[in-house]
Coordinates of C-alpha atoms and ligand atoms in Angstrom, one line a residue:
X1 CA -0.5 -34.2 -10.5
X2 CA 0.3 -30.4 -11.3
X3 CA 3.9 -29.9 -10.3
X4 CA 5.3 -26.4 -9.7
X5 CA 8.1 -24.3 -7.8
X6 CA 7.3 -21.5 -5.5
X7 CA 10.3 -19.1 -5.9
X8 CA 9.7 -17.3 -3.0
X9 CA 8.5 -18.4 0.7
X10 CA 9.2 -17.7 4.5
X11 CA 8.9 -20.5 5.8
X12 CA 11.0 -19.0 9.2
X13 CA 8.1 -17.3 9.5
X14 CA 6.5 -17.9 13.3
X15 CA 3.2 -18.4 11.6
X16 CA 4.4 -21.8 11.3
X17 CA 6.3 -22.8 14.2
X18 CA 3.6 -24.8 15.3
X19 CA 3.7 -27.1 12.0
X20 CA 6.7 -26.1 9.7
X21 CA 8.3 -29.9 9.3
X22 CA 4.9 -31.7 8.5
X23 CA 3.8 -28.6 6.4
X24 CA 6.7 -28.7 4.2
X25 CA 6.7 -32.3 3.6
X26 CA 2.7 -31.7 3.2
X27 CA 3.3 -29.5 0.6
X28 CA 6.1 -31.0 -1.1
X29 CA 4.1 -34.1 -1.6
X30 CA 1.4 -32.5 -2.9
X31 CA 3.0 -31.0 -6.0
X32 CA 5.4 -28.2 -5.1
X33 CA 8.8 -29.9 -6.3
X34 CA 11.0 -27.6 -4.8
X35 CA 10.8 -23.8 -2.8
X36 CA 13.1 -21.2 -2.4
X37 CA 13.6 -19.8 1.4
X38 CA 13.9 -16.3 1.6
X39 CA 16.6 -14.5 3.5
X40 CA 16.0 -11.2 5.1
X41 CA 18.5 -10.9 7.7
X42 CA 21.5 -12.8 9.5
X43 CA 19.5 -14.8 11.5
X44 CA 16.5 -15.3 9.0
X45 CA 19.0 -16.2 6.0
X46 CA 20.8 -18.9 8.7
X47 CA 17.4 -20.2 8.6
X48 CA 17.1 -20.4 5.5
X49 CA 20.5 -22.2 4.8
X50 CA 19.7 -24.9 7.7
X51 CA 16.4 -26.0 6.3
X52 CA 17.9 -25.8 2.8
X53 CA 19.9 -28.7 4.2
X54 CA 17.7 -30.2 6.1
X55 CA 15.2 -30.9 3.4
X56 CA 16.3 -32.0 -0.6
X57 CA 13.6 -29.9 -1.9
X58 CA 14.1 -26.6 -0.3
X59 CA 16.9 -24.4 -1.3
X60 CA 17.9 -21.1 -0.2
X61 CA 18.4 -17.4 -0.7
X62 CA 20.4 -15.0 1.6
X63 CA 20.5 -11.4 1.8
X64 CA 19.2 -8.0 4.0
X65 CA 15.3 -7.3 3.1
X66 CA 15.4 -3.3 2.7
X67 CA 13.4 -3.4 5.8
X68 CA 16.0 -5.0 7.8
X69 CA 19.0 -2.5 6.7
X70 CA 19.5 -1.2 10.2
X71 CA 20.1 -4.4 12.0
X72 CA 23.1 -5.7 9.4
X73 CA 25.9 -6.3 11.8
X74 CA 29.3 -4.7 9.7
X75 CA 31.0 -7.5 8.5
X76 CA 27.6 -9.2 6.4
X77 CA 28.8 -9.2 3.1
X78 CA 30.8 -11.5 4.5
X79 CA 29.1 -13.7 6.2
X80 CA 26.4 -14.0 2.8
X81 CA 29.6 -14.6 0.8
X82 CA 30.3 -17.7 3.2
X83 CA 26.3 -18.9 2.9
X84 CA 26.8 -18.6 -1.0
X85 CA 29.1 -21.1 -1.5
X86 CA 26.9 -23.9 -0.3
X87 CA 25.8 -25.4 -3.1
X88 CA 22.2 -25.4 -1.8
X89 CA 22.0 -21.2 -1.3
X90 CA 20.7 -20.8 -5.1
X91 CA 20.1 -16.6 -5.1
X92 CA 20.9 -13.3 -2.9
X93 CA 17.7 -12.2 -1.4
X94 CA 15.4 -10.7 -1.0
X95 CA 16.9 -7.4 -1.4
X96 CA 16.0 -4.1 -2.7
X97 CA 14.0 -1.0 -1.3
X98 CA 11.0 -0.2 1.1
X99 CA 9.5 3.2 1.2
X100 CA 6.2 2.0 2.4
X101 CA 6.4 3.1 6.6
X102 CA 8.0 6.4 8.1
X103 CA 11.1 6.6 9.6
X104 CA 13.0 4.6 6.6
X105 CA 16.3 5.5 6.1
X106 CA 16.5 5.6 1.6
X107 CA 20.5 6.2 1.9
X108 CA 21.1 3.5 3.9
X109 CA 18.9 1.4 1.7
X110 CA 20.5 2.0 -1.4
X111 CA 24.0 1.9 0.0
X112 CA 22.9 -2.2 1.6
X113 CA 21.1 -2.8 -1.9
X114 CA 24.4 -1.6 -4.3
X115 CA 26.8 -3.7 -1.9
X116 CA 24.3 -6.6 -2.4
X117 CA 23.9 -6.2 -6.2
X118 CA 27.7 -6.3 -6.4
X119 CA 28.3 -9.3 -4.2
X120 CA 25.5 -11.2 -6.5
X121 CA 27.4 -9.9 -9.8
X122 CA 30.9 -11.4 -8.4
X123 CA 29.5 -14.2 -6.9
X124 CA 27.3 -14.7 -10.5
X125 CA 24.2 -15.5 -8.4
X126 CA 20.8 -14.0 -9.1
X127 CA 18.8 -11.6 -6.9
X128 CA 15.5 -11.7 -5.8
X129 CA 14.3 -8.1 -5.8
X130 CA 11.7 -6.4 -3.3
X131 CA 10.5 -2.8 -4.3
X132 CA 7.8 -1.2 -2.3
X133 CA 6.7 2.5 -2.7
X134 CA 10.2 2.9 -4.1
X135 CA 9.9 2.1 -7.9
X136 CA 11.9 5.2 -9.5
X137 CA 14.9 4.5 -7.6
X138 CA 14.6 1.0 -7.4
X139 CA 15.1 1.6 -11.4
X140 CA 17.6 3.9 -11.1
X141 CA 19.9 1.8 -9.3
X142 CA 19.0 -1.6 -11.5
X143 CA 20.1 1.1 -14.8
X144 CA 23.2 1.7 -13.9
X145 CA 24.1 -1.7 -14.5
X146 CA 22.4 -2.1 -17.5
X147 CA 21.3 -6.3 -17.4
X148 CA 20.1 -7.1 -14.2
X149 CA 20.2 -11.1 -13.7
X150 CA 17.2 -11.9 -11.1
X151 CA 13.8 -11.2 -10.5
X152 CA 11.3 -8.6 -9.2
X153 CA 9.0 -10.3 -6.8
X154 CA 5.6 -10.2 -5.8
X155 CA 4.9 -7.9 -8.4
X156 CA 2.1 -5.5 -7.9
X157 CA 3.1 -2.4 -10.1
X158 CA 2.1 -1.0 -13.5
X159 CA 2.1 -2.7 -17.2
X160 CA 4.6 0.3 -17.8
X161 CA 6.5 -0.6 -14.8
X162 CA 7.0 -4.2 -16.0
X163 CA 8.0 -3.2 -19.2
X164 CA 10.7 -1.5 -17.8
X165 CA 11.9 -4.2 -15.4
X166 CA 11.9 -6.6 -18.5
X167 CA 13.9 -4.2 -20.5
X168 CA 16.9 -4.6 -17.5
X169 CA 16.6 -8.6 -18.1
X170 CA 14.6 -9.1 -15.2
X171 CA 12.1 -11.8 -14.5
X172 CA 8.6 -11.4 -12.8
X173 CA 7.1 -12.7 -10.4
X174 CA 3.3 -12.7 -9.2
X175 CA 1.9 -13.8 -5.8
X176 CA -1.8 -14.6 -5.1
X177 CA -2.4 -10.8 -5.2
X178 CA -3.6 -11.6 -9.2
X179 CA -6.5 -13.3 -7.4
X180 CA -7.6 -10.7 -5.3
X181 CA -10.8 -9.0 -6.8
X182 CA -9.0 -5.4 -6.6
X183 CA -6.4 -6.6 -9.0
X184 CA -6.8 -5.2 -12.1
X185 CA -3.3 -3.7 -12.1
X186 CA -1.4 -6.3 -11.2
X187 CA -3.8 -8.4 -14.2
X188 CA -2.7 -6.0 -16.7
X189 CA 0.8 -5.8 -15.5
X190 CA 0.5 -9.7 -16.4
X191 CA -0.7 -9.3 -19.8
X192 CA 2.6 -7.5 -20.8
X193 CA 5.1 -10.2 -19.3
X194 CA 5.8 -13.1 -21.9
X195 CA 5.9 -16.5 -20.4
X196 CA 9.7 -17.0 -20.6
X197 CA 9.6 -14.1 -18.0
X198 CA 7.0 -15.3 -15.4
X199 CA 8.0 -16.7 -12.0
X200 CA 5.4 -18.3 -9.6
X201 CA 5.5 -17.3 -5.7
X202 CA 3.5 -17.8 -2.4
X203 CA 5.5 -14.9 -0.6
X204 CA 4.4 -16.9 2.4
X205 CA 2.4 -17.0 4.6
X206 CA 1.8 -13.3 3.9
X207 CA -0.8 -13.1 0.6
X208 CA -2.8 -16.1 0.4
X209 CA -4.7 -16.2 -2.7
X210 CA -8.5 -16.4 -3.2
X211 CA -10.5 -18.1 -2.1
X212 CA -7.8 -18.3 1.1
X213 CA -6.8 -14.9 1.2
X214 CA -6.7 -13.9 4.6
X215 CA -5.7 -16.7 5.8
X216 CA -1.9 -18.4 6.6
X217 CA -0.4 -18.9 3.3
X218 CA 1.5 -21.9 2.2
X219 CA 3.0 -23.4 -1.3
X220 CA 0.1 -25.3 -2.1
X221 CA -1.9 -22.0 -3.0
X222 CA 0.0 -21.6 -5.9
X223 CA -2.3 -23.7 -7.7
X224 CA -5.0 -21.0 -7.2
X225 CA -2.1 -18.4 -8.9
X226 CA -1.4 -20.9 -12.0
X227 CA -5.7 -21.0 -12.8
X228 CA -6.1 -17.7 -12.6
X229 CA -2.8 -17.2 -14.9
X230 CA -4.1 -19.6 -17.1
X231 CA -7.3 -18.3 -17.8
X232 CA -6.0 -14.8 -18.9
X233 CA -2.9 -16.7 -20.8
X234 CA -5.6 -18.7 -22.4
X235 CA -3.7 -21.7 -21.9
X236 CA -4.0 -25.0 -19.6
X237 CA -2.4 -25.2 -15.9
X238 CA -0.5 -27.6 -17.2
X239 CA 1.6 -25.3 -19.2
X240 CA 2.1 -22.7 -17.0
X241 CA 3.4 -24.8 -14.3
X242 CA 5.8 -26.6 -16.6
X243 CA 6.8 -23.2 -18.2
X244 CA 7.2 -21.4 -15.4
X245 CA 9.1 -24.5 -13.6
X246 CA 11.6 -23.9 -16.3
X247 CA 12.1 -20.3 -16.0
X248 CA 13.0 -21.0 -12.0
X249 CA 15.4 -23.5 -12.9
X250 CA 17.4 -21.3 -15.4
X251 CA 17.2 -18.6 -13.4
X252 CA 18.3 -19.8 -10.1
X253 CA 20.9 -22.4 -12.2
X254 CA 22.0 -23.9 -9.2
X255 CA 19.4 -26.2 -8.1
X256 CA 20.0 -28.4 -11.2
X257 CA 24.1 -28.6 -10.6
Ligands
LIG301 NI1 9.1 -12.0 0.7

C-alpha cells in the first residue's frame, strides 16, 4: 500500500460536517499516514488543535490566513504561542498574503504576516506560506530574513518564481492543480524543484485533482498528485511518496518527537 502525508488540509471545512470522523479514519486507513490541519483563524486553528488530539494521525498548524487578517482579535500572537506548545501543533499557518479580491487591506497583511514570521522564528517552528496575486511582496518580506524555514503551498506560480522561493530555503508544495489539463505552468514550475524540496498537499476539499476535480476533495486524492509527479520525475510512485514523506517529516520535526 502507497503511504503518503498530505501537508496541508481543512478538514474544519463544513464540506465535511456531514462525514468528517469516518472520513478521516477512511482515509487514514487507506494510506495517508498522517495530515497536517490548517489554521486560518482563532476559531479554525482551535479546530485544528482539538482534532490534532483527537486523532494520533493528524497534527496541527495555527496561524491568520491573509484573508482572515481583519478578524484577528488583539491579543493572537498570544493565544498561537499558547497552541504551539502542544506537542501536536507541528507549524504556524497558513500565513502569508492574498491580493486576489478587492477591498484587501496589503498593510494590514504584511504587518499580521511579519508578526507571524517572527513568532515562527522564536518559537523555531516552520511556516506554511499562502501567496495569492501577491508574489513580489510576498518575496520581499521572506528576503529580508534571508533563510526562510517552511514551505510555499499550493504552488501555482512560475519556474522563475520557484527558483526564487528555493533560493530563501523554502520547500514546495503542489496540490492536484498539476493534474488539471491547464497546468502547464504549474508542470514546469515542477521540473525546476529537486525532490528534497517537494511537499505533497490536498488543500482540501478545495482542488480535487483529475479525474475528481470539481468535486469535494479529500487526502486520498493525493495519489492522483504522486502519478502525475511521477511520470514527469520519471520515477515510480513509490519513490515519491517515500521521498516526499521524508521531506514533511524534517520539515515539520515535530511529528517524529
Ligand atoms: Ni489552504
Amino acid at each position: 500500500m502507497l503511504e503518503y502525508i498530505d501537508s496541508h488540509a481543512h478538514y474544519d471545512d463544513d464540506a465535511f460536517d456531514s462525514d468528517r470522523d469516518e472520513l478521516l479514519v477512511r482515509v487514514h486507513e487507506g494510506g495517508v499516514k498522517y495530515i497536517i490541519n490548517m489554521g486560518c483563524n482563532m476559531e479554525r486553528s482551535r479546530f485544528s488543535v482539538e482534532y490534532a488530539n483527537k486523532f494520533p494521525f493528524i497534527y496541527a498548524a495555527v496561524g491568520i490566513h491573509p484573508e482572515d487578517v481583519d478578524k484577528a482579535p488583539a491579543d493572537y500572537l498570544e493565544q498561537l504561542r499558547k497552541w504551539a506548545a502542544d506537542p501536536k501543533v507541528v507549524a504556524i499557518g497558513e500565513i502569508g498574503l492574498d491580493y486576489h479580491y478587492d477591498g484587501y487591506d496589503a498593510e494590514l497583511q504584511k504587518k499580521i504576516f511579519e508578526e507571524q514570521l517572527d513568532l515562527a522564528q522564536e518559537l523555531d517552528l516552520p511556516v506554511v506560506i499562502h501567496s495569492r496575486d501577491a508574489t513580489e511582496d510576498t518575496l520581499n518580506i521572506l528576503r529580508k530574513r534571508g533563510k526562510v524555514n517552511g514551505v510555499m503551498h499550493c504552488f501555482s506560480g512560475s519556474a522563475e518564481t520557484a527558483k526564487q522561493m528555493l533560493e530563501l530555503g523554502l520547500h514546495i508544495s503542489f496540490t492536484g492543480v498539476l493534474t488539471f489539463k491547464n497546468a502547464k505552468k504549474a508542470i514546469s514550475a515542477l521540473g525546476v524543484v529537486p525532490m528534497d524540496k517537494l511537499l505533497l498537499e490536498t488543500d482540501c476539499p478545495y482542488m480535487a485533482p483529475e479525474p475528481n476535480r470539481g468535486k469535494r476533495c479529500d487526502s486520498s486524492m493525493i495519489v492522483h498528485v504522486i502519478d502525475k509527479i511521477a511520470a514527469e520525475k520519471g520515477i515510480t510512485p513509490e519513490e515519491v511518496a517515500k521521498q516526499t514523506m521524508e521531506n514533511t517529516l524534517k520539515l515539520f520535526y515535530k511529528i517524529k518527537l
